[in-house]
Amino acid sequence: MSTGNYSFSMTKTSNPLSKPPPNTALGFGKYFTDHIAASDYSDGKWHTHRIVPYSNLSMDPAACVYHYGQALFEGLKAFRQKNDKIVIFRPQFNASRMAHGCQRLSMQAPPEDLFIQTLAELVSVERDWVPTERGSALYIRPTLVGTEGFLGVRPSNEYLFFTLLSPVGSYYSNNHRSVRIWVETEHVRAAPGGLGAVKAAANYASSLYAASEQKKRGYDQVLWLDAVTKDQIEEVGTMNVFFVFKNEIVTPALNGSILPGGVRECVLHLLREWKLPVSERKITMSELKEQYARGEFLEMFGTGTAAVITPVGELQHKDFTYKLNTGGETLSTRLYEEITKIQYGDIPDRHQWLMALDK
Ligand code: COI
């Protein structure tokens, strides 16, 4: 992992915030730390790397992001291990994924070594904000927006890359217990050739309506199907999705409209390491129904940075309810335990997934 050699200026806050006391239910994205990091891109170069107090951003009302939505973000976490060692989980993965997303959105990517150095510098400054409780972490949100003020429709020539930090606990308020999911057959998250495979803010905007309609009806999130056949499964909520059948574990193959998730990649890696039969392939609602009828559809879970591994207890497709296994010795529990043991340093980081910060 290469961090860069960029020079950051530091302006310390004169009004430090009080940190949430230990054992606060942190939830997700409700608290923010004292500082953010930022860099600007203009005249063909990245410059003015800085750590500054958390405050409002000022932008031209004609800034491209406001009108044409050039906005990409990433999400990753820092953990506090024993002896107060702070580690960041797979920053190189997120640096490369942002660079890939920039190609699709015609944006200027921050160099990967700048991306990684930014996170390392900011988390070091804010290391006291990394929570101590098991299940909590410091969520890192690197964000890139087009800032040039103009109204012609073309890519921005100026960008702001900024990163903010949020101490977080469980993403779902029910604390890793299972979620209820509605199979969305009307709205779609992404279409072939669209933005689904990159972490564009627009994908989240397009998901909000269906998700909030179903929340009103008591579902935690929706299962997204493909835009063409409305039968192939793509993602669940803001997560990648896995199905555990009697003889096979399946996740949808990356088809151009599915986000290649970091935790998805780790889960595939662990399942292969454990010599379990895992496939990345097309998976349809029709197949789910057959597997369920045979009694061979055992478990379903989502994977993501925010929600880690989240078991699905109930899946509602039109008027059919699937009840799935979430108790006892499930595969999702085994995966959750393994990934979090690596993150918190209980077992060796045998895959080099962690970047440790200097004390
Ligand atoms: C993630 O879990 O990776 C996310 O980015 C989810 C976030 C949009 C809440």
Short mmCIF file of C-alpha atoms and ligand atoms in Angstrom, two decimals, residues 28 73-75 97 139 141 171 199 204 238 304-307, ligand 1:
data_model
loop_
_atom_site.label_atom_id
_atom_site.label_comp_id
_atom_site.label_asym_id
_atom_site.label_seq_id
_atom_site.Cartn_x
_atom_site.Cartn_y
_atom_site.Cartn_z
CA PHE A 28 -24.75 5.23 11.54
CA PHE A 73 -18.00 8.59 -2.80
CA GLU A 74 -16.37 5.74 -0.96
CA GLY A 75 -16.96 4.14 2.41
CA ARG A 97 -12.59 1.78 -6.93
CA TYR A 139 -16.48 5.28 9.25
CA ARG A 141 -16.34 8.86 3.78
CA TYR A 171 -26.06 0.29 10.47
CA LYS A 199 -20.27 4.35 -6.28
CA TYR A 204 -28.35 6.16 -3.98
CA THR A 238 -27.03 -0.75 -0.16
CA GLY A 304 -21.28 -4.07 2.82
CA THR A 305 -18.92 -1.78 4.68
CA ALA A 306 -21.62 -0.12 6.73
CA ALA A 307 -23.72 -3.19 7.53
C1 COI B 1 -21.40 0.57 2.24
O1 COI B 1 -21.85 -0.20 3.06
O2 COI B 1 -20.38 0.30 1.62
C2 COI B 1 -22.00 1.85 1.98
O3 COI B 1 -21.39 2.67 1.39
C3 COI B 1 -23.35 2.05 2.44
C4 COI B 1 -23.66 3.48 2.66
C5 COI B 1 -24.21 4.10 1.44
C6 COI B 1 -24.51 3.67 3.84
#
